């Protein structure tokens, strides 16, 4: 199962960091071309500089789709550049009717060959079923996201007084996780809510964006969820420098974020 791959990578690199490969053409280092070839060169340098510091990589499909067929090829080249022992999470946030979802699942798992994907639960179980049925893959389902607008829906109070995001967590843990291949996406900007989710459903791995540029605190996340938190870093690592030494700068930033985790494990 993919979670075994996550755990093996985390143990080998003593890290639960995940780097989001979200290449913004406008922010690429000055010496790189602002095109798909530049993205591949940028991603490959980031991967080479950080592959011993992470437990996974997470390319966001939008940055590649925006470039058309060249972007799709850049995504495939990026995936091929990631060492085989490291899991790849496709950040796609899919969620649609069954036949469409089946095609999305095939694109992610068969065409691209990724290990995991992010999904939106808004349309319910049947929109997720083609992904969940793939017992050899992991599905991270949006629960409590790090963006401020998430409150508009995720924090709506149910009849029992609890927020909607806790119902999503319950559905994932108790009804949708028959293949033991589910996790949740929970933003680092809400550490108390991470703690609540983790206390109720400690078996679920948590993909945690929002550390770094969005203001989430890695120490608070580790205190709330410990080893179950896969902590995603994107912009703070990718754009640590706009010079030709950008990859070295990215490594330095990743190492600084890694230090609190290692301190927690080795007092």
mmCIF file of C-alpha atoms in Angstrom:
data_model
loop_
_atom_site.group_PDB
_atom_site.id
_atom_site.type_symbol
_atom_site.label_atom_id
_atom_site.label_comp_id
_atom_site.label_asym_id
_atom_site.label_seq_id
_atom_site.Cartn_x
_atom_site.Cartn_y
_atom_site.Cartn_z
ATOM 1 C CA UNK A 1 0.000 0.000 0.000
ATOM 2 C CA UNK A 2 1.060 3.579 -0.655
ATOM 3 C CA UNK A 3 1.033 4.542 3.026
ATOM 4 C CA UNK A 4 3.751 1.964 3.592
ATOM 5 C CA UNK A 5 5.757 3.789 0.936
ATOM 6 C CA UNK A 6 5.177 7.090 2.765
ATOM 7 C CA UNK A 7 6.255 5.562 6.062
ATOM 8 C CA UNK A 8 9.359 3.970 4.544
ATOM 9 C CA UNK A 9 10.409 7.263 2.960
ATOM 10 C CA UNK A 10 9.729 9.143 6.199
ATOM 11 C CA UNK A 11 11.840 6.668 8.180
ATOM 12 C CA UNK A 12 14.669 6.660 5.646
ATOM 13 C CA UNK A 13 14.924 10.453 5.421
ATOM 14 C CA UNK A 14 13.790 11.128 9.003
ATOM 15 C CA UNK A 15 11.272 13.532 7.565
ATOM 16 C CA UNK A 16 7.549 13.982 7.061
ATOM 17 C CA UNK A 17 8.046 16.998 4.800
ATOM 18 C CA UNK A 18 6.454 17.068 1.363
ATOM 19 C CA UNK A 19 7.479 19.615 -1.253
ATOM 20 C CA UNK A 20 4.805 20.967 -3.558
ATOM 21 C CA UNK A 21 6.082 21.290 -7.108
ATOM 22 C CA UNK A 22 3.962 24.292 -8.118
ATOM 23 C CA UNK A 23 6.060 26.154 -10.703
ATOM 24 C CA UNK A 24 4.852 29.694 -11.414
ATOM 25 C CA UNK A 25 6.439 30.895 -14.670
ATOM 26 C CA UNK A 26 6.584 34.468 -13.398
ATOM 27 C CA UNK A 27 8.641 33.408 -10.373
ATOM 28 C CA UNK A 28 11.180 31.124 -12.000
ATOM 29 C CA UNK A 29 14.818 32.151 -11.485
ATOM 30 C CA UNK A 30 15.936 34.736 -13.986
ATOM 31 C CA UNK A 31 18.308 32.460 -15.889
ATOM 32 C CA UNK A 32 15.605 29.893 -16.732
ATOM 33 C CA UNK A 33 13.292 30.140 -19.723
ATOM 34 C CA UNK A 34 9.671 31.002 -18.958
ATOM 35 C CA UNK A 35 8.233 27.900 -20.595
ATOM 36 C CA UNK A 36 7.672 24.181 -20.039
ATOM 37 C CA UNK A 37 11.367 23.407 -20.548
ATOM 38 C CA UNK A 38 12.239 25.915 -17.838
ATOM 39 C CA UNK A 39 9.748 24.294 -15.496
ATOM 40 C CA UNK A 40 11.328 20.883 -15.999
ATOM 41 C CA UNK A 41 14.811 22.276 -15.376
ATOM 42 C CA UNK A 42 13.563 24.092 -12.262
ATOM 43 C CA UNK A 43 11.732 21.065 -10.856
ATOM 44 C CA UNK A 44 14.615 18.700 -11.505
ATOM 45 C CA UNK A 45 17.025 20.985 -9.650
ATOM 46 C CA UNK A 46 14.626 21.251 -6.667
ATOM 47 C CA UNK A 47 14.184 17.470 -6.574
ATOM 48 C CA UNK A 48 17.916 16.807 -6.775
ATOM 49 C CA UNK A 49 18.576 19.263 -3.950
ATOM 50 C CA UNK A 50 15.864 18.009 -1.573
ATOM 51 C CA UNK A 51 15.137 14.326 -2.250
ATOM 52 C CA UNK A 52 16.945 13.246 0.934
ATOM 53 C CA UNK A 53 14.899 15.684 3.048
ATOM 54 C CA UNK A 54 11.325 14.713 2.174
ATOM 55 C CA UNK A 55 8.863 11.838 2.333
ATOM 56 C CA UNK A 56 6.938 12.878 -0.808
ATOM 57 C CA UNK A 57 6.490 15.389 -3.611
ATOM 58 C CA UNK A 58 3.190 17.000 -4.589
ATOM 59 C CA UNK A 59 2.875 18.555 -8.050
ATOM 60 C CA UNK A 60 -0.199 20.753 -8.453
ATOM 61 C CA UNK A 61 -1.701 19.861 -11.812
ATOM 62 C CA UNK A 62 -3.007 23.377 -12.553
ATOM 63 C CA UNK A 63 0.465 24.831 -13.143
ATOM 64 C CA UNK A 64 1.069 22.221 -15.847
ATOM 65 C CA UNK A 65 -2.381 22.169 -17.436
ATOM 66 C CA UNK A 66 -2.108 25.945 -17.945
ATOM 67 C CA UNK A 67 0.646 25.301 -20.508
ATOM 68 C CA UNK A 68 -1.351 22.854 -22.615
ATOM 69 C CA UNK A 69 0.287 19.767 -24.082
ATOM 70 C CA UNK A 70 3.780 21.073 -23.312
ATOM 71 C CA UNK A 71 2.786 21.439 -19.681
ATOM 72 C CA UNK A 72 1.441 17.888 -19.576
ATOM 73 C CA UNK A 73 4.769 16.632 -20.882
ATOM 74 C CA UNK A 74 6.566 18.770 -18.308
ATOM 75 C CA UNK A 75 4.475 17.133 -15.585
ATOM 76 C CA UNK A 76 5.340 13.665 -16.867
ATOM 77 C CA UNK A 77 9.042 14.566 -17.034
ATOM 78 C CA UNK A 78 8.867 15.940 -13.501
ATOM 79 C CA UNK A 79 7.232 12.756 -12.211
ATOM 80 C CA UNK A 80 9.876 10.660 -13.965
ATOM 81 C CA UNK A 81 12.591 12.694 -12.213
ATOM 82 C CA UNK A 82 11.368 11.848 -8.702
ATOM 83 C CA UNK A 83 13.253 8.916 -7.119
ATOM 84 C CA UNK A 84 11.099 5.814 -7.182
ATOM 85 C CA UNK A 85 11.105 5.277 -3.417
ATOM 86 C CA UNK A 86 9.399 8.649 -2.819
ATOM 87 C CA UNK A 87 5.601 8.836 -3.139
ATOM 88 C CA UNK A 88 4.045 11.324 -5.542
ATOM 89 C CA UNK A 89 0.805 13.087 -4.598
ATOM 90 C CA UNK A 90 -1.065 14.690 -7.492
ATOM 91 C CA UNK A 91 -2.735 17.824 -6.175
ATOM 92 C CA UNK A 92 -5.818 17.876 -8.419
ATOM 93 C CA UNK A 93 -8.774 18.157 -6.000
ATOM 94 C CA UNK A 94 -10.959 16.066 -8.281
ATOM 95 C CA UNK A 95 -14.628 15.347 -7.595
ATOM 96 C CA UNK A 96 -17.247 14.756 -10.278
ATOM 97 C CA UNK A 97 -19.949 12.301 -11.381
ATOM 98 C CA UNK A 98 -18.965 8.657 -11.575
ATOM 99 C CA UNK A 99 -18.023 8.309 -15.264
ATOM 100 C CA UNK A 100 -15.987 11.508 -15.204
ATOM 101 C CA UNK A 101 -14.353 10.524 -11.935
ATOM 102 C CA UNK A 102 -13.391 7.178 -13.451
ATOM 103 C CA UNK A 103 -11.600 8.981 -16.292
ATOM 104 C CA UNK A 104 -9.878 11.326 -13.838
ATOM 105 C CA UNK A 105 -8.706 8.345 -11.785
ATOM 106 C CA UNK A 106 -7.310 6.611 -14.839
ATOM 107 C CA UNK A 107 -5.483 9.778 -15.909
ATOM 108 C CA UNK A 108 -3.849 10.160 -12.509
ATOM 109 C CA UNK A 109 -3.085 6.577 -11.598
ATOM 110 C CA UNK A 110 -2.592 4.901 -14.986
ATOM 111 C CA UNK A 111 -1.401 7.637 -17.352
ATOM 112 C CA UNK A 112 0.677 9.660 -14.882
ATOM 113 C CA UNK A 113 1.405 6.808 -12.487
ATOM 114 C CA UNK A 114 1.149 8.831 -9.276
ATOM 115 C CA UNK A 115 0.765 7.206 -5.879
ATOM 116 C CA UNK A 116 -1.868 9.490 -4.376
ATOM 117 C CA UNK A 117 -4.279 12.283 -5.236
ATOM 118 C CA UNK A 118 -6.243 15.052 -3.522
ATOM 119 C CA UNK A 119 -10.035 14.899 -3.863
ATOM 120 C CA UNK A 120 -13.042 17.103 -3.158
ATOM 121 C CA UNK A 121 -15.898 15.420 -1.233
ATOM 122 C CA UNK A 122 -18.613 17.936 -2.116
ATOM 123 C CA UNK A 123 -20.429 15.603 -4.543
ATOM 124 C CA UNK A 124 -20.340 12.646 -2.160
ATOM 125 C CA UNK A 125 -19.181 9.052 -2.220
ATOM 126 C CA UNK A 126 -19.952 8.137 -5.832
ATOM 127 C CA UNK A 127 -17.753 10.991 -7.074
ATOM 128 C CA UNK A 128 -14.844 9.517 -5.090
ATOM 129 C CA UNK A 129 -15.557 5.815 -5.586
ATOM 130 C CA UNK A 130 -13.365 5.260 -8.696
ATOM 131 C CA UNK A 131 -10.399 6.601 -6.734
ATOM 132 C CA UNK A 132 -11.194 4.842 -3.468
ATOM 133 C CA UNK A 133 -11.557 1.501 -5.245
ATOM 134 C CA UNK A 134 -7.880 1.663 -6.141
ATOM 135 C CA UNK A 135 -6.627 -0.014 -2.982
ATOM 136 C CA UNK A 136 -3.027 0.406 -4.123
ATOM 137 C CA UNK A 137 -3.375 4.217 -4.140
ATOM 138 C CA UNK A 138 -3.989 6.834 -1.444
ATOM 139 C CA UNK A 139 -6.750 9.455 -1.530
ATOM 140 C CA UNK A 140 -6.366 12.665 0.477
ATOM 141 C CA UNK A 141 -9.815 14.212 0.848
ATOM 142 C CA UNK A 142 -10.320 17.907 1.498
ATOM 143 C CA UNK A 143 -11.526 18.460 5.045
ATOM 144 C CA UNK A 144 -10.371 21.730 6.651
ATOM 145 C CA UNK A 145 -8.388 23.756 4.155
ATOM 146 C CA UNK A 146 -5.915 26.525 4.932
ATOM 147 C CA UNK A 147 -7.546 29.274 2.840
ATOM 148 C CA UNK A 148 -9.685 31.829 4.751
ATOM 149 C CA UNK A 149 -12.659 31.257 2.422
ATOM 150 C CA UNK A 150 -12.865 27.663 3.596
ATOM 151 C CA UNK A 151 -14.985 28.933 6.486
ATOM 152 C CA UNK A 152 -17.802 29.715 4.053
ATOM 153 C CA UNK A 153 -18.636 26.011 3.797
ATOM 154 C CA UNK A 154 -16.377 23.942 6.034
ATOM 155 C CA UNK A 155 -17.316 25.714 9.261
ATOM 156 C CA UNK A 156 -21.081 25.641 8.736
ATOM 157 C CA UNK A 157 -22.792 24.341 11.871
ATOM 158 C CA UNK A 158 -24.756 21.103 11.612
ATOM 159 C CA UNK A 159 -27.841 20.234 13.661
ATOM 160 C CA UNK A 160 -25.618 18.784 16.394
ATOM 161 C CA UNK A 161 -23.693 22.047 16.611
ATOM 162 C CA UNK A 162 -20.501 20.665 15.114
ATOM 163 C CA UNK A 163 -18.909 22.102 11.978
ATOM 164 C CA UNK A 164 -19.292 20.446 8.601
ATOM 165 C CA UNK A 165 -15.583 19.601 8.318
ATOM 166 C CA UNK A 166 -15.879 17.196 11.247
ATOM 167 C CA UNK A 167 -18.698 15.387 9.425
ATOM 168 C CA UNK A 168 -16.415 15.048 6.400
ATOM 169 C CA UNK A 169 -13.730 13.550 8.637
ATOM 170 C CA UNK A 170 -16.303 11.120 10.070
ATOM 171 C CA UNK A 171 -17.502 10.040 6.620
ATOM 172 C CA UNK A 172 -13.948 9.419 5.460
ATOM 173 C CA UNK A 173 -12.964 7.474 8.567
ATOM 174 C CA UNK A 174 -16.122 5.463 9.115
ATOM 175 C CA UNK A 175 -17.722 4.977 5.675
ATOM 176 C CA UNK A 176 -15.297 5.665 2.833
ATOM 177 C CA UNK A 177 -12.089 4.073 4.102
ATOM 178 C CA UNK A 178 -12.905 0.439 3.392
ATOM 179 C CA UNK A 179 -9.580 -0.084 1.624
ATOM 180 C CA UNK A 180 -7.620 1.753 4.324
ATOM 181 C CA UNK A 181 -6.346 4.149 1.681
ATOM 182 C CA UNK A 182 -7.821 7.459 2.821
ATOM 183 C CA UNK A 183 -6.311 10.538 4.388
ATOM 184 C CA UNK A 184 -7.477 14.097 4.969
ATOM 185 C CA UNK A 185 -6.257 17.502 3.838
ATOM 186 C CA UNK A 186 -6.156 19.775 6.876
ATOM 187 C CA UNK A 187 -4.584 23.241 6.828
ATOM 188 C CA UNK A 188 -1.706 24.152 9.119
ATOM 189 C CA UNK A 189 -3.400 27.471 9.864
ATOM 190 C CA UNK A 190 -5.884 25.626 12.122
ATOM 191 C CA UNK A 191 -3.735 23.619 14.582
ATOM 192 C CA UNK A 192 -6.488 23.201 17.187
ATOM 193 C CA UNK A 193 -8.752 21.705 14.553
ATOM 194 C CA UNK A 194 -5.943 19.415 13.381
ATOM 195 C CA UNK A 195 -5.699 18.215 16.973
ATOM 196 C CA UNK A 196 -9.445 17.561 17.183
ATOM 197 C CA UNK A 197 -9.464 15.577 13.947
ATOM 198 C CA UNK A 198 -6.381 13.605 14.931
ATOM 199 C CA UNK A 199 -7.794 12.777 18.370
ATOM 200 C CA UNK A 200 -11.022 11.455 16.861
ATOM 201 C CA UNK A 201 -9.479 9.608 13.915
ATOM 202 C CA UNK A 202 -5.840 8.913 14.783
ATOM 203 C CA UNK A 203 -5.551 6.280 12.061
ATOM 204 C CA UNK A 204 -6.005 8.799 9.241
ATOM 205 C CA UNK A 205 -2.873 10.372 7.732
ATOM 206 C CA UNK A 206 -3.133 14.125 7.346
ATOM 207 C CA UNK A 207 -1.761 16.091 4.411
ATOM 208 C CA UNK A 208 -1.065 19.519 5.886
ATOM 209 C CA UNK A 209 -0.533 22.510 3.578
ATOM 210 C CA UNK A 210 -0.237 26.075 4.832
ATOM 211 C CA UNK A 211 3.155 25.978 6.588
ATOM 212 C CA UNK A 212 5.528 28.723 5.512
ATOM 213 C CA UNK A 213 4.100 31.315 3.138
ATOM 214 C CA UNK A 214 0.542 30.931 4.481
ATOM 215 C CA UNK A 215 1.663 31.383 8.077
ATOM 216 C CA UNK A 216 1.124 27.929 9.563
ATOM 217 C CA UNK A 217 3.500 26.886 12.329
ATOM 218 C CA UNK A 218 5.238 23.546 11.922
ATOM 219 C CA UNK A 219 5.736 23.101 15.671
ATOM 220 C CA UNK A 220 2.014 23.495 16.304
ATOM 221 C CA UNK A 221 1.215 20.963 13.572
ATOM 222 C CA UNK A 222 3.640 18.423 15.005
ATOM 223 C CA UNK A 223 2.202 18.915 18.478
ATOM 224 C CA UNK A 224 -1.317 18.367 17.109
ATOM 225 C CA UNK A 225 -0.749 15.336 14.874
ATOM 226 C CA UNK A 226 2.840 14.110 15.203
ATOM 227 C CA UNK A 227 3.908 11.461 12.713
ATOM 228 C CA UNK A 228 0.504 11.352 11.025
ATOM 229 C CA UNK A 229 1.097 14.804 9.522
ATOM 230 C CA UNK A 230 2.647 14.999 6.067
ATOM 231 C CA UNK A 231 3.683 18.634 6.058
ATOM 232 C CA UNK A 232 3.623 20.334 2.675
ATOM 233 C CA UNK A 233 5.929 23.206 1.750
ATOM 234 C CA UNK A 234 5.671 24.935 -1.594
ATOM 235 C CA UNK A 235 6.386 28.617 -2.209
ATOM 236 C CA UNK A 236 8.654 29.121 0.800
ATOM 237 C CA UNK A 237 10.979 26.431 -0.562
ATOM 238 C CA UNK A 238 10.575 26.834 -4.317
ATOM 239 C CA UNK A 239 11.153 30.572 -4.371
ATOM 240 C CA UNK A 240 13.743 30.899 -1.636
ATOM 241 C CA UNK A 241 16.004 32.536 -4.208
ATOM 242 C CA UNK A 242 15.664 33.907 -7.740
ATOM 243 C CA UNK A 243 19.362 33.434 -8.487
ATOM 244 C CA UNK A 244 21.222 30.540 -10.084
ATOM 245 C CA UNK A 245 21.704 29.092 -6.570
ATOM 246 C CA UNK A 246 17.941 28.674 -6.088
ATOM 247 C CA UNK A 247 18.205 24.915 -5.493
ATOM 248 C CA UNK A 248 20.755 25.350 -2.693
ATOM 249 C CA UNK A 249 18.534 28.018 -1.127
ATOM 250 C CA UNK A 250 15.538 25.676 -1.375
ATOM 251 C CA UNK A 251 17.498 22.980 0.419
ATOM 252 C CA UNK A 252 18.471 25.393 3.193
ATOM 253 C CA UNK A 253 14.840 26.375 3.778
ATOM 254 C CA UNK A 254 13.680 22.744 3.802
ATOM 255 C CA UNK A 255 16.376 21.884 6.349
ATOM 256 C CA UNK A 256 15.208 24.714 8.631
ATOM 257 C CA UNK A 257 11.650 23.383 8.536
ATOM 258 C CA UNK A 258 12.932 19.872 9.157
ATOM 259 C CA UNK A 259 14.783 20.841 12.338
ATOM 260 C CA UNK A 260 11.693 21.087 14.642
ATOM 261 C CA UNK A 261 10.539 17.652 13.535
ATOM 262 C CA UNK A 262 13.916 16.085 14.284
ATOM 263 C CA UNK A 263 14.050 17.858 17.634
ATOM 264 C CA UNK A 264 10.641 16.398 18.509
ATOM 265 C CA UNK A 265 11.875 12.879 17.785
ATOM 266 C CA UNK A 266 15.290 13.291 19.403
ATOM 267 C CA UNK A 267 15.053 15.490 22.498
#
